Amino acid sequence: MSTGVGRAAAKADTDGVKLLERDSALASLAEYARDALAGDGRLVLVGGEAGVGKSSLVEAFTERLAGTMPAARAAWGLCDGLSTPRPLGPLFDIAGELGGELLERSRARASRDELFATLLRQADAPGELHVLVLEDLHWADEATIDLLRFLGRRLRGARILLIATYRDDDLQSRDLLRIALGDIATQRTTRRIGLAPLSVRAVEHLAGGSGIEPADLHRLTGGNPFFVTEVVRSGSAAVPASARDVVLARVATLGEDARAVLNAGALIGNRIDPRLLAAATGGPPSVLDELVMSGLLIGDGGLLTFRHELTRLAVEQAIPQHRVSLIHARILAALGELGRDDDAGAAFHAEAAGDAPAVLRYAVRAARRAAELGSHRESAAQYERALRCADGVPPAELAELYDALAAELSLVDRGPRVCEVAGQARELWHRAGNRLREGAAQRRLSAALRYACRGREALAAAEDALATLAPLGPTAELAWAWATLASQRMVSEQHELAIATAARAQELAVALGLPEVHSDALITEGCSRAILGGDWLGPLGRALDLGLAHGLDEQVGRAYINLHGMLCTKRRYPEAERYYQEGVAYCDEHDVRTYATCIRAERVNTLADTGRWDESLALGEYVLTNRVDASPLNRVTPLVCLGLIRARRGEDGVWPALDEAAELADGCEGPQWIAFVRAARAEAYWLEGRQEPARREAELVADAVAGGDEWARGLAVFWLRRTGSDRMPEGTLAEPYRLEADGDWPAAADRWDEGGSAYEAALVLLESGDEDARRRALGILDDLGAAAAARVARQRMRREGVRAVPAGPRAATRAHPAGLTRREREVLALICAGHTNAEIAERLFIAVKTVDHHVSAVLGKLGVATRSGAAKEAVRLGLVTA
């Protein structure tokens, strides 16, 4: 079994002590390997602090596996610790070990989709188990995290054991890995292993015979195996001030030449090619031998690595500052002499060396390759690096850099920064006298302004871009200008005009062979037709197919979010579910962060509308905190849902969320956003008993929905009636709203219930005037935990003379271990009895669609993915008997 030449053997002298108290973790890995060999692949996330022994654990496991499972083969990939890592570095490492088709495609600079698919196909070989190890994921680039997501979703049925190691002690909430782990952990194939520091007893064992007091050693090191080992290896009976002092004490015993070579190695990084090190320092082979013998460096196949990253950091931090840039310059020169294809590394060393021309050369090439591999965050970082060193560059060349940066930032949801960058590009192209590129930059600025909630400016910029480009003849830039203007008109509720404008864009796109523009314009056409009541699924479906066929990540992302969002707007939640699941997976795996955030934001509203409030709050907080750099427009929906659910529950934090949402929606000037936010504010005021401000907000909804569809008009009517306004928008209403307006409250409540919107059904029942219906409404509100709405219901019932009004929430619901409502408990019992959704609907006298929503809510609250999983969890919790 291949484990990377010499990898485990090189650490044999320390692995034995580091693996104290790791038997359980090794046994778990062995179990997961057996599962994977049987065709049930596993992704194992191995987390722990720096120095806790993550790599040692995996190395020992693969060595043991070689003796027990001859069909197993391991390949390793290592993430770089550079400030801007090489995209897909671990995949290319694995390709070098596996060889074959993956290596061929890597050398041919294949697209990342090809590389991902090839790795999966090659690793899932009949009769073999491939153990793929991704080390140090805390340094991973976006493309590597996307690879982790890609493989994690496809391990079921694969003979692959994927092990990912990462530091979990300093991950911030906004770190890409932290965000990805939250998504990946929900996959059925994912397992976690957390490595804890050693106990006092284990440290005492390691310190035996050293003369060091075990308690002092444990206090100093916190039980960290690396630190413990380093102190014990030092041979001193005294406990040093820190483990860093131990490393530097060992460095001090080296000769001057060896220290110089070691310093250069520390600046090269955690993977050192001996030829590069020799070329950068001129050090003879004997010096490298001295460093290996000292234990500071170890051999790892044809490379050298520091025994631990903590060792490298200790050496790096001790280098006198005045020498650092000189060493980086020598490393950069050596990379050139050896002809290395490492633009990301060269750009890093060039910037550290203060070599601006070299930074421009290498950073731009690294940015382009990162974009090709779908690592858009790293691509943007490289363009930012180039711009930091672009003093004196001619306006046209500088404008090219700003254009490229704006394109990358637009994909990673950095709306305000895109506005700034696109605006700079426009000014530079204007100064350079290039009207074509100036118009293109203006068009990109228009799109960015919309996401920054600057709607009026966005529409004006789109019109200006078209005015600039139209006189220049039929070009790709003009086609994009038509498409962008169509989108801006659609958002501004100018739907007839938007459709006509989108048609102009499509006509030009077809003539010029521009599938990306064609797809984008089809999406806009579909959205406007949905509002006007025409065929909208056709254009949106064609847009998605076109995007998928041509690998147009941005257009595919936009198509998914609009298909999902429009179906949700029309309360067709079961149909929308497919597009949500497919859309999230696609956007995550292709690093289309803007739409990945957008579709999750829409999901927050879907969960809120269908009574899954805990899930809605959790996802809303995730979007607002883990994606804190999200474009302002992507914050509106989560803010509204958080504020509204808190208002319904009578909790704090309502108005800060709703006030921010109103400010953003008003800035966007999109009527649909304004109506959405103002309706939420009307409800929040109504729940507080503040009728006058509630009425004002409801009338703002009515103002905003003039160009909207039947659902938007219905929403306005819903709150105008409840707040006592005599205003009514003209036009037809969606069925539940129309039935209530006609006085048929039983049918209206049934329609809401069939769609999974129990809260709206309860509010309709509350307006009915029927005592039994109001009691039913109160039961629904109590089940949902809608304390404020239930309070309104009780006050109204008592005011109108209803006797024996229930005093509070039902104790059974309040105490339920999974937080299930009465109806959800009924559904769970029938799931456990083996009934289908259709049979459950028949037994409970509700629609199958309503059962679909209840089943989804039950699975979500129980934290399981399947009906059988729900049954097992129900037995475990004692909700049903086995």
Tab-separated table of C-alpha atoms in Angstrom, residues 14 17-19 22 48-54 56 167 169 196-199 202-204 206-207 210 212-214 216-236 238-248 250 307-315 317:
chain	number	residue	atom	x	y	z
A	14	THR	CA	7.978	10.081	17.697
A	17	VAL	CA	4.600	8.513	21.990
A	18	LYS	CA	2.244	10.811	20.125
A	19	LEU	CA	-0.283	7.995	19.691
A	22	ARG	CA	-5.515	7.329	20.346
A	48	GLY	CA	-7.743	19.245	16.771
A	49	GLU	CA	-5.337	21.960	17.835
A	50	ALA	CA	-1.929	22.420	16.252
A	51	GLY	CA	0.451	19.742	17.501
A	52	VAL	CA	-2.221	17.402	18.855
A	53	GLY	CA	-1.156	14.615	16.482
A	54	LYS	CA	-3.654	14.653	13.616
A	56	SER	CA	0.580	11.216	13.159
A	167	ARG	CA	-6.999	22.772	13.065
A	169	ASP	CA	-8.697	25.783	17.639
A	196	ALA	CA	-8.084	15.974	22.591
A	197	PRO	CA	-4.801	16.843	24.349
A	198	LEU	CA	-3.123	14.154	26.420
A	199	SER	CA	-4.119	13.532	30.006
A	202	ALA	CA	-0.116	10.173	29.531
A	203	VAL	CA	2.244	13.115	29.998
A	204	GLU	CA	3.637	11.401	33.083
A	206	LEU	CA	6.153	10.410	28.332
A	207	ALA	CA	8.163	12.308	30.922
A	210	SER	CA	13.516	12.777	31.887
A	212	ILE	CA	10.947	16.749	34.436
A	213	GLU	CA	8.073	17.106	36.855
A	214	PRO	CA	5.014	15.711	34.966
A	216	ASP	CA	4.709	21.128	35.446
A	217	LEU	CA	5.147	19.655	31.975
A	218	HIS	CA	1.414	19.172	31.552
A	219	ARG	CA	0.722	22.719	32.754
A	220	LEU	CA	3.282	24.171	30.318
A	221	THR	CA	2.187	22.165	27.287
A	222	GLY	CA	-1.518	21.774	27.990
A	223	GLY	CA	-1.074	18.108	27.125
A	224	ASN	CA	-0.178	18.955	23.506
A	225	PRO	CA	1.735	15.889	22.218
A	226	PHE	CA	4.084	17.907	20.018
A	227	PHE	CA	5.086	20.271	22.800
A	228	VAL	CA	5.467	17.402	25.272
A	229	THR	CA	7.679	15.499	22.852
A	230	GLU	CA	9.830	18.534	22.070
A	231	VAL	CA	10.462	19.316	25.729
A	232	VAL	CA	11.298	15.688	26.523
A	233	ARG	CA	13.595	15.480	23.482
A	234	SER	CA	15.489	18.545	24.672
A	235	GLY	CA	17.082	16.450	27.424
A	236	SER	CA	16.824	19.268	29.955
A	238	ALA	CA	14.261	22.187	33.615
A	239	VAL	CA	10.948	23.151	32.083
A	240	PRO	CA	11.539	25.938	29.508
A	241	ALA	CA	9.395	29.063	29.301
A	242	SER	CA	7.775	27.752	26.114
A	243	ALA	CA	8.108	24.960	23.591
A	244	ARG	CA	9.293	27.609	21.104
A	245	ASP	CA	12.365	28.064	23.283
A	246	VAL	CA	13.062	24.346	22.929
A	247	VAL	CA	13.009	24.594	19.130
A	248	LEU	CA	15.255	27.665	19.083
A	250	ARG	CA	18.095	23.188	19.051
A	307	ARG	CA	8.842	18.135	11.845
A	308	HIS	CA	5.840	20.284	12.603
A	309	GLU	CA	4.415	23.591	11.445
A	310	LEU	CA	5.023	24.930	14.946
A	311	THR	CA	8.732	24.272	14.413
A	312	ARG	CA	8.688	26.166	11.122
A	313	LEU	CA	6.884	29.104	12.704
A	314	ALA	CA	9.387	29.279	15.558
A	315	VAL	CA	12.258	29.423	13.054
A	317	GLN	CA	9.653	34.305	13.630
